[in-house]
CSV table of C-alpha atoms in Angstrom, one decimal:
chain,number,residue,atom,x,y,z
R,1,UNK,CA,-26.9,-24.0,26.3
R,2,UNK,CA,-27.3,-20.3,25.5
R,3,UNK,CA,-28.4,-19.2,22.1
R,4,UNK,CA,-25.1,-18.0,20.5
R,5,UNK,CA,-24.4,-14.3,19.8
R,6,UNK,CA,-24.5,-14.7,16.0
R,7,UNK,CA,-27.8,-16.5,16.4
R,8,UNK,CA,-29.2,-13.7,18.5
R,9,UNK,CA,-28.2,-11.1,15.9
R,10,UNK,CA,-29.7,-13.2,13.1
R,11,UNK,CA,-33.0,-13.3,15.1
R,12,UNK,CA,-33.0,-9.5,15.3
R,13,UNK,CA,-32.4,-9.4,11.5
R,14,UNK,CA,-35.3,-11.7,10.9
R,15,UNK,CA,-37.6,-9.7,13.1
R,16,UNK,CA,-36.4,-6.1,12.2
R,17,UNK,CA,-34.6,-6.4,8.8
R,18,UNK,CA,-34.9,-2.7,8.0
R,19,UNK,CA,-33.7,-1.4,11.3
R,20,UNK,CA,-30.4,0.4,11.1
R,21,UNK,CA,-27.6,-1.8,12.6
R,22,UNK,CA,-24.3,0.1,11.8
R,23,UNK,CA,-23.5,3.7,10.9
R,24,UNK,CA,-20.0,4.6,9.8
R,25,UNK,CA,-18.5,7.4,7.7
R,26,UNK,CA,-19.1,5.4,4.6
R,27,UNK,CA,-22.8,5.2,5.2
R,28,UNK,CA,-25.0,2.8,7.2
R,29,UNK,CA,-26.2,-0.8,7.1
R,30,UNK,CA,-29.6,-2.2,8.1
R,31,UNK,CA,-29.7,-5.6,9.9
R,32,UNK,CA,-30.7,-7.1,6.5
R,33,UNK,CA,-27.6,-5.7,4.9
R,34,UNK,CA,-25.4,-6.7,7.9
R,35,UNK,CA,-26.5,-10.3,7.6
R,36,UNK,CA,-26.4,-10.4,3.8
R,37,UNK,CA,-22.8,-9.2,3.9
R,38,UNK,CA,-22.0,-11.8,6.6
R,39,UNK,CA,-23.3,-14.5,4.4
R,40,UNK,CA,-21.2,-13.2,1.6
R,41,UNK,CA,-18.1,-13.3,3.8
R,42,UNK,CA,-19.0,-16.9,4.9
R,43,UNK,CA,-19.0,-18.0,1.2
R,44,UNK,CA,-15.7,-16.2,0.5
R,45,UNK,CA,-14.1,-17.9,3.5
R,46,UNK,CA,-15.4,-21.3,2.7
R,47,UNK,CA,-14.1,-20.9,-0.8
R,48,UNK,CA,-10.6,-20.4,0.8
R,49,UNK,CA,-11.0,-23.7,2.6
R,50,UNK,CA,-12.0,-22.3,6.0
R,51,UNK,CA,-14.0,-24.9,7.9
R,52,UNK,CA,-15.6,-25.3,11.3
R,53,UNK,CA,-13.0,-24.9,14.1
R,54,UNK,CA,-10.4,-23.1,11.9
R,55,UNK,CA,-9.1,-19.8,13.1
R,56,UNK,CA,-9.3,-16.6,11.0
R,57,UNK,CA,-7.4,-13.5,11.9
R,58,UNK,CA,-8.8,-10.0,11.3
R,59,UNK,CA,-6.5,-7.0,10.9
R,60,UNK,CA,-9.0,-4.2,10.1
R,61,UNK,CA,-9.9,-0.8,11.4
R,62,UNK,CA,-13.3,0.0,12.9
R,63,UNK,CA,-15.9,-0.2,10.1
R,64,UNK,CA,-19.2,-1.8,9.1
R,65,UNK,CA,-17.3,-4.2,6.8
R,66,UNK,CA,-15.3,-5.4,9.7
R,67,UNK,CA,-18.5,-6.5,11.6
R,68,UNK,CA,-19.7,-8.3,8.5
R,69,UNK,CA,-16.4,-10.2,8.2
R,70,UNK,CA,-16.5,-11.3,11.9
R,71,UNK,CA,-20.1,-12.4,11.6
R,72,UNK,CA,-19.1,-14.3,8.4
R,73,UNK,CA,-16.3,-16.1,10.3
R,74,UNK,CA,-18.8,-17.2,12.9
R,75,UNK,CA,-21.3,-18.3,10.3
R,76,UNK,CA,-18.6,-20.5,8.8
R,77,UNK,CA,-18.1,-22.1,12.2
R,78,UNK,CA,-14.6,-20.6,12.5
R,79,UNK,CA,-12.9,-18.8,15.3
R,80,UNK,CA,-12.3,-15.0,15.2
R,81,UNK,CA,-8.8,-13.8,16.2
R,82,UNK,CA,-8.3,-10.0,16.2
R,83,UNK,CA,-5.0,-8.3,15.1
R,84,UNK,CA,-4.5,-4.6,15.8
R,85,UNK,CA,-3.5,-2.7,12.6
R,86,UNK,CA,-1.2,-0.5,14.8
R,87,UNK,CA,0.8,-3.4,16.2
R,88,UNK,CA,4.2,-4.3,14.8
R,89,UNK,CA,4.6,-7.0,12.2
R,90,UNK,CA,6.5,-9.1,14.7
R,91,UNK,CA,3.4,-9.5,16.9
R,92,UNK,CA,1.2,-10.2,13.9
R,93,UNK,CA,3.6,-13.0,13.0
R,94,UNK,CA,3.5,-14.6,16.4
R,95,UNK,CA,-0.3,-14.5,16.8
R,96,UNK,CA,-1.0,-15.9,13.3
R,97,UNK,CA,1.5,-18.7,13.8
R,98,UNK,CA,0.4,-19.5,17.3
R,99,UNK,CA,-3.3,-19.7,16.5
R,100,UNK,CA,-2.7,-21.5,13.2
R,101,UNK,CA,-4.8,-19.1,11.2
R,102,UNK,CA,-6.3,-20.5,8.0
R,103,UNK,CA,-6.8,-17.0,6.6
R,104,UNK,CA,-6.1,-13.4,7.5
R,105,UNK,CA,-8.4,-10.5,6.5
R,106,UNK,CA,-6.9,-7.1,6.1
R,107,UNK,CA,-7.3,-3.8,4.2
R,108,UNK,CA,-5.0,-2.0,1.7
R,109,UNK,CA,-1.8,-2.8,0.0
R,110,UNK,CA,0.4,-1.7,2.9
R,111,UNK,CA,-1.1,-4.0,5.5
R,112,UNK,CA,-1.4,-6.9,3.0
R,113,UNK,CA,2.3,-6.5,2.2
R,114,UNK,CA,3.3,-6.4,5.8
R,115,UNK,CA,1.2,-9.4,6.6
R,116,UNK,CA,2.6,-11.5,3.8
R,117,UNK,CA,6.1,-10.6,4.8
R,118,UNK,CA,5.4,-11.4,8.5
R,119,UNK,CA,3.6,-14.7,7.9
R,120,UNK,CA,5.4,-17.9,9.0
R,121,UNK,CA,6.7,-20.4,6.5
R,122,UNK,CA,7.7,-20.0,2.8
R,123,UNK,CA,5.8,-17.6,0.5
R,124,UNK,CA,2.5,-19.1,-0.6
R,125,UNK,CA,2.5,-21.8,2.1
R,126,UNK,CA,0.9,-19.9,4.9
R,127,UNK,CA,-2.6,-18.7,5.4
R,128,UNK,CA,-4.5,-16.9,2.7
R,129,UNK,CA,-4.4,-13.1,2.9
R,130,UNK,CA,-7.7,-11.6,1.9
R,131,UNK,CA,-7.9,-7.8,1.3
R,132,UNK,CA,-11.4,-6.4,1.7
R,133,UNK,CA,-10.9,-4.5,-1.6
R,134,UNK,CA,-10.5,-7.8,-3.4
R,135,UNK,CA,-13.6,-9.4,-2.0
R,136,UNK,CA,-16.6,-8.9,-4.2
R,137,UNK,CA,-18.9,-6.0,-3.1
R,138,UNK,CA,-21.1,-7.0,-0.2
R,139,UNK,CA,-24.7,-7.3,-1.1
R,140,UNK,CA,-26.6,-4.2,0.0
R,141,UNK,CA,-29.9,-5.9,0.2
R,142,UNK,CA,-31.6,-9.2,-0.2
R,143,UNK,CA,-34.1,-11.5,1.6
R,144,UNK,CA,-33.5,-12.4,5.2
R,145,UNK,CA,-34.5,-15.9,4.5
R,146,UNK,CA,-31.5,-18.1,5.0
R,147,UNK,CA,-30.0,-16.0,7.8
R,148,UNK,CA,-32.5,-16.9,10.5
R,149,UNK,CA,-31.2,-18.2,13.8
R,150,UNK,CA,-32.0,-21.8,13.0
R,151,UNK,CA,-29.7,-21.6,9.9
R,152,UNK,CA,-26.7,-20.8,12.2
R,153,UNK,CA,-26.2,-23.8,14.4
R,154,UNK,CA,-23.2,-23.2,16.7
R,155,UNK,CA,-21.9,-25.7,19.2
R,156,UNK,CA,-22.0,-23.9,22.5
R,157,UNK,CA,-18.7,-25.4,23.6
R,158,UNK,CA,-16.9,-24.4,20.4
R,159,UNK,CA,-14.5,-21.4,20.6
R,160,UNK,CA,-16.0,-18.1,19.5
R,161,UNK,CA,-12.8,-16.0,19.7
R,162,UNK,CA,-9.2,-15.9,20.9
R,163,UNK,CA,-7.8,-12.8,22.4
R,164,UNK,CA,-4.0,-12.4,23.0
R,165,UNK,CA,-3.0,-10.8,26.3
R,166,UNK,CA,0.3,-9.9,27.7
R,167,UNK,CA,2.4,-12.8,29.0
R,168,UNK,CA,4.5,-12.9,32.2
R,169,UNK,CA,7.1,-15.0,30.4
R,170,UNK,CA,7.5,-12.3,27.7
R,171,UNK,CA,5.3,-14.3,25.3
R,172,UNK,CA,1.7,-13.3,24.6
R,173,UNK,CA,-0.9,-15.9,25.5
R,174,UNK,CA,-4.2,-16.6,23.6
R,175,UNK,CA,-7.3,-16.7,25.8
R,176,UNK,CA,-9.9,-19.1,24.2
R,177,UNK,CA,-13.5,-18.0,24.8
R,178,UNK,CA,-16.4,-20.3,24.0
R,179,UNK,CA,-19.7,-19.4,22.4
R,180,UNK,CA,-21.6,-20.3,25.6
R,181,UNK,CA,-19.5,-18.1,27.8
R,182,UNK,CA,-19.7,-15.3,25.3
R,183,UNK,CA,-23.4,-15.5,24.9
R,184,UNK,CA,-23.9,-15.7,28.7
R,185,UNK,CA,-22.1,-12.3,29.1
R,186,UNK,CA,-24.0,-10.7,26.2
R,187,UNK,CA,-27.3,-11.9,27.6
R,188,UNK,CA,-26.6,-10.7,31.2
R,189,UNK,CA,-25.3,-7.3,30.0
R,190,UNK,CA,-28.4,-6.9,27.8
R,191,UNK,CA,-30.7,-7.5,30.8
R,192,UNK,CA,-28.7,-5.2,33.1
R,193,UNK,CA,-27.7,-2.2,30.9
R,194,UNK,CA,-30.5,0.1,30.2
R,195,UNK,CA,-29.1,1.3,26.9
R,196,UNK,CA,-28.6,-2.2,25.3
R,197,UNK,CA,-31.0,-1.6,22.5
R,198,UNK,CA,-29.8,2.0,21.7
R,199,UNK,CA,-26.9,3.6,19.7
R,200,UNK,CA,-23.5,2.5,20.9
R,201,UNK,CA,-20.2,4.2,19.9
R,202,UNK,CA,-17.4,1.9,18.8
R,203,UNK,CA,-14.2,3.7,19.6
R,204,UNK,CA,-11.8,1.0,20.9
R,205,UNK,CA,-9.8,-1.7,19.2
R,206,UNK,CA,-11.0,-5.3,18.7
R,207,UNK,CA,-8.1,-6.6,20.7
R,208,UNK,CA,-9.7,-5.2,23.9
R,209,UNK,CA,-12.4,-7.6,25.2
R,210,UNK,CA,-14.1,-4.5,26.6
R,211,UNK,CA,-15.1,-3.7,23.0
R,212,UNK,CA,-17.5,-6.6,23.0
R,213,UNK,CA,-19.8,-4.6,25.3
R,214,UNK,CA,-20.0,-1.8,22.7
R,215,UNK,CA,-20.5,-4.2,19.7
R,216,UNK,CA,-22.2,-7.4,20.4
R,217,UNK,CA,-24.5,-6.4,23.3
R,218,UNK,CA,-26.2,-3.8,21.2
R,219,UNK,CA,-26.4,-5.9,18.0
R,220,UNK,CA,-27.8,-8.8,19.9
R,221,UNK,CA,-30.6,-6.6,21.3
R,222,UNK,CA,-31.5,-4.5,18.2
R,223,UNK,CA,-29.2,-1.5,18.8
R,224,UNK,CA,-27.1,0.5,16.4
R,225,UNK,CA,-23.3,0.7,16.3
R,226,UNK,CA,-21.8,4.2,15.7
R,227,UNK,CA,-18.4,3.7,14.2
R,228,UNK,CA,-15.7,6.1,15.3
R,229,UNK,CA,-13.0,6.0,12.6
R,230,UNK,CA,-9.4,5.0,13.4
R,231,UNK,CA,-7.5,2.0,14.7
R,232,UNK,CA,-5.0,3.3,17.3
R,233,UNK,CA,-6.0,2.5,21.0
R,234,UNK,CA,-6.8,6.1,21.9
R,235,UNK,CA,-7.4,7.5,18.4
R,236,UNK,CA,-11.1,7.4,19.0
R,237,UNK,CA,-11.0,10.2,21.7
R,238,UNK,CA,-11.5,13.2,19.4
R,239,UNK,CA,-13.9,11.3,17.2
R,240,UNK,CA,-15.8,10.1,20.3
R,241,UNK,CA,-16.0,13.6,21.6
R,242,UNK,CA,-17.4,14.9,18.4
R,243,UNK,CA,-19.9,12.1,18.2
R,244,UNK,CA,-21.1,12.9,21.7
R,245,UNK,CA,-21.5,16.5,20.8
R,246,UNK,CA,-23.6,15.6,17.8
R,247,UNK,CA,-25.5,12.5,18.8
R,248,UNK,CA,-28.6,13.3,20.9
R,249,UNK,CA,-28.9,9.9,22.4
R,250,UNK,CA,-26.4,7.2,23.4
R,251,UNK,CA,-27.4,3.7,24.5
R,252,UNK,CA,-24.2,2.1,25.8
R,253,UNK,CA,-20.8,3.9,26.1
R,254,UNK,CA,-18.1,1.4,27.2
R,255,UNK,CA,-14.9,3.1,28.2
R,256,UNK,CA,-11.9,2.8,30.5
R,257,UNK,CA,-11.6,5.2,33.5
R,258,UNK,CA,-8.4,6.8,32.0
R,259,UNK,CA,-10.1,7.4,28.6
R,260,UNK,CA,-13.3,8.7,30.4
R,261,UNK,CA,-11.2,11.2,32.3
R,262,UNK,CA,-9.5,12.3,29.0
R,263,UNK,CA,-12.9,12.6,27.3
R,264,UNK,CA,-14.2,14.8,30.1
R,265,UNK,CA,-11.2,17.1,29.7
R,266,UNK,CA,-11.7,17.2,25.9
R,267,UNK,CA,-15.4,18.1,26.1
R,268,UNK,CA,-14.8,20.7,28.8
R,269,UNK,CA,-16.8,21.6,31.9
R,270,UNK,CA,-19.3,23.6,29.8
R,271,UNK,CA,-20.5,20.5,28.1
R,272,UNK,CA,-24.0,19.6,29.4
R,273,UNK,CA,-24.3,16.4,27.6
R,274,UNK,CA,-26.9,14.5,25.8
R,275,UNK,CA,-28.7,11.4,27.2
R,276,UNK,CA,-26.3,8.4,27.9
R,277,UNK,CA,-28.5,5.5,29.1
R,278,UNK,CA,-25.6,3.3,30.3
R,279,UNK,CA,-22.1,4.4,30.9
R,280,UNK,CA,-20.1,1.2,31.5
R,281,UNK,CA,-16.6,1.7,32.8
R,282,UNK,CA,-14.0,-1.1,33.1
R,283,UNK,CA,-10.4,-2.2,32.6
R,284,UNK,CA,-8.9,-0.6,35.6
R,285,UNK,CA,-9.8,0.9,39.0
R,286,UNK,CA,-12.5,3.5,38.8
R,287,UNK,CA,-12.0,6.6,41.1
R,288,UNK,CA,-14.9,8.7,42.4
R,289,UNK,CA,-13.4,11.9,41.0
R,290,UNK,CA,-13.6,10.3,37.5
R,291,UNK,CA,-17.2,9.4,38.0
R,292,UNK,CA,-18.4,12.7,39.5
R,293,UNK,CA,-18.7,14.8,36.2
R,294,UNK,CA,-20.8,12.1,34.6
R,295,UNK,CA,-23.4,11.4,37.3
R,296,UNK,CA,-25.8,14.1,36.1
R,297,UNK,CA,-25.3,13.1,32.4
R,298,UNK,CA,-26.1,9.4,32.6
R,299,UNK,CA,-29.2,7.4,33.5
R,300,UNK,CA,-26.9,4.6,34.7
R,301,UNK,CA,-23.2,4.4,35.5
R,302,UNK,CA,-21.8,0.9,35.9
R,303,UNK,CA,-18.4,-0.2,37.2
R,304,UNK,CA,-17.7,-3.5,35.4
R,305,UNK,CA,-14.9,-5.9,36.5
R,306,UNK,CA,-13.7,-9.0,34.7
R,307,UNK,CA,-10.4,-10.3,33.2
R,308,UNK,CA,-10.3,-11.6,29.7
R,309,UNK,CA,-10.3,-15.1,31.1
R,310,UNK,CA,-13.8,-14.7,32.5
R,311,UNK,CA,-15.3,-13.1,29.3
R,312,UNK,CA,-15.4,-9.3,29.5
R,313,UNK,CA,-17.2,-8.7,32.8
R,314,UNK,CA,-18.4,-10.8,35.7
R,315,UNK,CA,-18.9,-8.4,38.6
R,316,UNK,CA,-20.8,-5.1,38.3
R,317,UNK,CA,-21.7,-2.2,40.5
R,318,UNK,CA,-24.1,0.7,39.7
R,319,UNK,CA,-22.3,3.9,40.8
R,320,UNK,CA,-24.4,6.2,43.0
R,321,UNK,CA,-23.9,9.6,44.6
R,322,UNK,CA,-23.3,7.7,47.9
R,323,UNK,CA,-20.3,5.9,46.4
R,324,UNK,CA,-18.8,9.2,45.2
R,325,UNK,CA,-19.5,10.9,48.5
R,326,UNK,CA,-17.9,8.1,50.5
R,327,UNK,CA,-14.9,8.1,48.2
R,328,UNK,CA,-15.0,4.4,47.2
R,329,UNK,CA,-16.5,2.8,44.1
R,330,UNK,CA,-16.9,-1.0,44.6
R,331,UNK,CA,-16.7,-3.6,41.9
R,332,UNK,CA,-20.0,-4.9,43.1
R,333,UNK,CA,-21.8,-8.2,42.8
R,334,UNK,CA,-21.3,-11.1,40.4
R,335,UNK,CA,-23.5,-11.5,37.3
R,336,UNK,CA,-25.9,-14.5,37.2
R,337,UNK,CA,-24.1,-17.7,36.6
R,338,UNK,CA,-20.9,-16.4,38.1
R,339,UNK,CA,-19.4,-17.4,41.5
R,340,UNK,CA,-16.8,-15.3,43.3
R,341,UNK,CA,-14.4,-16.8,45.8
R,342,UNK,CA,-11.9,-14.9,48.0
R,343,UNK,CA,-9.2,-17.3,48.9
R,344,UNK,CA,-6.3,-17.2,51.3
R,345,UNK,CA,-2.7,-18.5,50.8
R,346,UNK,CA,-3.9,-22.1,51.5
R,347,UNK,CA,-6.8,-21.8,49.0
R,348,UNK,CA,-9.4,-21.7,51.7
R,349,UNK,CA,-12.1,-19.0,51.8
R,350,UNK,CA,-11.1,-16.0,53.9
R,351,UNK,CA,-13.2,-14.7,56.7
R,352,UNK,CA,-15.9,-12.1,55.9
R,353,UNK,CA,-14.2,-8.7,55.5
R,354,UNK,CA,-10.7,-10.0,55.1
R,355,UNK,CA,-8.7,-9.7,51.9
R,356,UNK,CA,-8.1,-12.6,49.6
R,357,UNK,CA,-7.3,-13.5,46.1
R,358,UNK,CA,-10.4,-12.9,43.9
R,359,UNK,CA,-11.1,-16.2,42.0
R,360,UNK,CA,-13.9,-16.6,39.5
R,361,UNK,CA,-16.0,-19.7,38.7
R,362,UNK,CA,-19.1,-20.3,36.7
R,363,UNK,CA,-20.5,-20.2,33.2
R,364,UNK,CA,-18.4,-17.3,31.8
R,365,UNK,CA,-15.0,-18.9,32.3
R,366,UNK,CA,-12.8,-19.1,29.2
R,367,UNK,CA,-11.6,-22.5,28.0
R,368,UNK,CA,-8.0,-21.7,28.9
R,369,UNK,CA,-4.9,-20.6,27.0
R,370,UNK,CA,-4.2,-21.8,23.5
R,371,UNK,CA,-1.3,-24.2,23.2
R,372,UNK,CA,-0.4,-23.6,26.9
R,373,UNK,CA,-1.7,-26.6,28.9
R,374,UNK,CA,0.6,-26.0,31.9
R,375,UNK,CA,-0.3,-22.3,32.2
R,376,UNK,CA,-4.0,-23.3,31.8
R,377,UNK,CA,-3.7,-25.8,34.7
R,378,UNK,CA,-2.0,-23.2,36.9
R,379,UNK,CA,-4.5,-20.4,36.3
R,380,UNK,CA,-7.6,-22.5,35.9
R,381,UNK,CA,-7.3,-25.0,38.8
R,382,UNK,CA,-10.0,-27.2,40.2
R,383,UNK,CA,-12.7,-25.5,42.3
R,384,UNK,CA,-11.7,-26.0,46.0
R,385,UNK,CA,-15.3,-26.7,47.0
R,386,UNK,CA,-17.1,-28.2,44.0
R,387,UNK,CA,-15.8,-31.5,42.5
R,388,UNK,CA,-15.4,-31.3,38.8
R,389,UNK,CA,-15.7,-27.5,38.6
R,390,UNK,CA,-13.0,-25.0,37.7
R,391,UNK,CA,-12.1,-21.5,38.7
R,392,UNK,CA,-9.8,-18.8,37.5
R,393,UNK,CA,-7.2,-17.1,39.7
R,394,UNK,CA,-7.3,-13.4,38.8
R,395,UNK,CA,-4.2,-12.3,40.8
R,396,UNK,CA,-6.4,-9.5,42.2
R,397,UNK,CA,-6.9,-8.8,45.9
R,398,UNK,CA,-10.4,-8.0,47.1
R,399,UNK,CA,-12.6,-8.0,50.2
R,400,UNK,CA,-16.3,-7.8,50.9
R,401,UNK,CA,-17.4,-4.4,52.2
R,402,UNK,CA,-20.0,-3.7,54.8
R,403,UNK,CA,-22.8,-3.6,52.3
R,404,UNK,CA,-21.8,-6.9,50.7
R,405,UNK,CA,-20.2,-5.4,47.7
R,406,UNK,CA,-16.7,-6.5,46.5
R,407,UNK,CA,-14.0,-3.9,46.9
R,408,UNK,CA,-10.9,-4.1,44.7
R,409,UNK,CA,-7.6,-3.7,46.6
R,410,UNK,CA,-4.9,-4.1,43.9
R,411,UNK,CA,-2.7,-6.8,42.4
R,412,UNK,CA,-0.9,-9.6,44.2
R,413,UNK,CA,1.6,-10.0,41.3
R,414,UNK,CA,3.6,-7.7,39.1
R,415,UNK,CA,1.0,-7.2,36.4
R,416,UNK,CA,0.3,-3.5,35.5
R,417,UNK,CA,-3.0,-2.0,34.5
R,418,UNK,CA,-2.1,1.0,32.3
R,419,UNK,CA,-4.7,3.1,30.5
R,420,UNK,CA,-7.1,0.1,30.4
R,421,UNK,CA,-4.5,-2.3,29.1
R,422,UNK,CA,-3.3,-5.4,31.0
R,423,UNK,CA,0.5,-5.4,30.7
R,424,UNK,CA,3.0,-7.8,32.0
R,425,UNK,CA,6.3,-5.9,32.6
R,426,UNK,CA,8.2,-9.1,31.8
R,427,UNK,CA,7.0,-8.9,28.2
R,428,UNK,CA,8.4,-5.3,27.8
R,429,UNK,CA,11.6,-6.3,29.6
R,430,UNK,CA,12.2,-9.4,27.5
R,431,UNK,CA,12.0,-7.2,24.4
R,432,UNK,CA,14.3,-4.5,25.9
R,433,UNK,CA,16.8,-7.0,27.1
R,434,UNK,CA,17.2,-8.1,23.5
R,435,UNK,CA,18.9,-4.8,22.6
R,436,UNK,CA,22.6,-5.1,22.1
R,437,UNK,CA,23.4,-2.3,24.6
R,438,UNK,CA,21.2,-3.5,27.4
R,439,UNK,CA,22.2,-6.1,30.1
R,440,UNK,CA,19.1,-5.9,32.3
R,441,UNK,CA,15.9,-3.9,32.6
R,442,UNK,CA,12.9,-3.4,34.8
R,443,UNK,CA,9.6,-1.7,33.9
R,444,UNK,CA,7.3,-0.1,36.5
R,445,UNK,CA,4.3,2.2,36.5
R,446,UNK,CA,5.0,5.6,38.1
R,447,UNK,CA,2.6,8.5,38.1
R,448,UNK,CA,0.6,7.2,35.1
R,449,UNK,CA,3.9,6.7,33.1
R,450,UNK,CA,5.6,3.5,32.1
R,451,UNK,CA,9.2,3.8,33.2
R,452,UNK,CA,12.0,1.5,32.1
R,453,UNK,CA,15.1,1.2,34.3
R,454,UNK,CA,18.0,0.0,32.2
R,455,UNK,CA,21.4,-1.4,33.1
R,456,UNK,CA,23.6,-0.8,30.1
R,457,UNK,CA,26.5,-2.8,28.7
R,458,UNK,CA,28.6,0.4,29.0
R,459,UNK,CA,27.5,2.3,32.1
R,460,UNK,CA,29.4,5.4,31.0
R,461,UNK,CA,27.6,5.5,27.6
R,462,UNK,CA,24.1,4.1,28.1
R,463,UNK,CA,21.8,4.0,25.1
R,464,UNK,CA,19.6,7.0,24.5
R,465,UNK,CA,15.9,6.7,25.5
R,466,UNK,CA,14.7,7.7,22.1
R,467,UNK,CA,16.8,5.0,20.5
R,468,UNK,CA,15.4,2.4,22.9
R,469,UNK,CA,11.9,3.6,22.2
R,470,UNK,CA,12.4,3.3,18.5
R,471,UNK,CA,13.7,-0.3,19.0
R,472,UNK,CA,10.7,-1.3,21.1
R,473,UNK,CA,8.2,0.2,18.6
R,474,UNK,CA,9.2,-2.5,16.2
R,475,UNK,CA,8.5,-5.2,18.7
R,476,UNK,CA,5.6,-4.1,21.0
R,477,UNK,CA,2.1,-2.5,20.7
R,478,UNK,CA,2.4,1.3,20.7
R,479,UNK,CA,0.8,1.8,24.2
R,480,UNK,CA,3.4,-0.5,25.7
R,481,UNK,CA,6.6,1.5,24.9
R,482,UNK,CA,7.8,3.3,28.1
R,483,UNK,CA,7.6,7.0,28.2
R,484,UNK,CA,10.8,7.3,30.2
R,485,UNK,CA,14.1,5.4,30.2
R,486,UNK,CA,16.3,5.7,33.3
R,487,UNK,CA,19.9,4.3,33.4
R,488,UNK,CA,21.0,2.5,36.5
R,489,UNK,CA,24.3,0.9,37.5
R,490,UNK,CA,22.3,-2.1,38.9
R,491,UNK,CA,18.7,-2.9,39.7
R,492,UNK,CA,17.7,-2.9,43.4
R,493,UNK,CA,16.9,-6.2,45.0
R,494,UNK,CA,15.2,-7.3,48.2
R,495,UNK,CA,16.9,-9.1,51.1
R,496,UNK,CA,16.1,-12.4,49.4
R,497,UNK,CA,17.7,-11.4,46.1
R,498,UNK,CA,14.5,-10.6,44.1
R,499,UNK,CA,13.9,-7.4,42.1
R,500,UNK,CA,12.7,-4.7,44.4
R,501,UNK,CA,10.0,-3.1,42.2
R,502,UNK,CA,8.6,-1.0,45.0
R,503,UNK,CA,12.0,0.8,45.3
R,504,UNK,CA,12.0,1.4,41.6
R,505,UNK,CA,8.5,3.0,41.8
R,506,UNK,CA,9.8,5.4,44.4
R,507,UNK,CA,12.7,6.5,42.4
R,508,UNK,CA,12.2,10.1,41.3
R,509,UNK,CA,12.5,10.6,37.6
């Protein structure tokens, strides 16, 4: 069993109590202060009846206090469930009810009021809502005794966190990740990424599992978290740019290709950069032109691949000049403890060099989907070659290149990767079809825009796109609202009667 992530952080605090752990606009915390605050949150949660195995939802912006609260949840033996402050109340309500949260941590009167209104059940019967402003001030100092690793026993098979991803049926699904799988990733990343013990910008939301690289890998290896203020998925861009202009040294910068491209444009071609030890890119396909400006600015650029169901990242490739010159960046080789299978339609391995569905097996697999046993059985079937083992079907196509590295070829289903987010069009369509003036809809990705094709109740007077966008903003995360709404008399279908999404992508808007 791996030493758990909170145990690894506690060991750093015991060895280097006065090393700086977190810096945010409000100040900074040493490892001693980080762990002292975590212990305080543990006591607060236990006083609210939170016990081992309970779930605690966290709806907080990026801050040092947020990290203390999460560590306090783990110290209490509970399961961390992130909520995004920018998401609509409807989504908060679903997640809190689905995971059965014992408590919800938030900040400010506005979010507390929205949460109480959104919580399931009669007033006062649901989970406790804890505002950080109401929690007694976190201790700023104190002895490290009592926060050493041995004081934090965590069952490796116990869940560490639950992340909700887009669902193909229109309902989000919670991916349950155990402490062992989580620790395996953090340990492997710490060994591979040169900047693991250095300063790491935190600029992305907690609901992205990619954020784990920027937070828990550095903290488990004695690094420092540099908090970029804000909570919106891309609100960290300007703050991240300013930080890179001011910070002379960066350990790990974890970012999506789309965000990286925007960051390069924001900094401008005249920016010569500081030292970035490890630029880790993931979440969507990484193009050579996106990597090119960063090659002279980084000691190491890593293309990291992995769905949430396999705990952040399981396949990595160090990007070189050769990859850029050849015009293809591979996803690379599996991390230790991970097995990659490329399977054909009959679930038998494909021949070398042929395309197959990329399936993942090994120690980083998630436990499955919360409250979704049928979906878990479908997506985590038995390993075809090892009795008693499981694998995860990613839905991605890949093949092995001539140098033995995996090459990503695209999706075999209808899922969309949009600006680093994994989106099921069916979830947007289900929300859109609930509008009183919409009969049917279909959402596609076209030229880096989400486009919704809408069949209206009244074809002569279709609803305005701005009205549909306003309607969806109350139901969906901000980044999932289509940028364009196109009315159609009917949706195109294939010869066998299925929706023809390829035809929709080719429609000129």
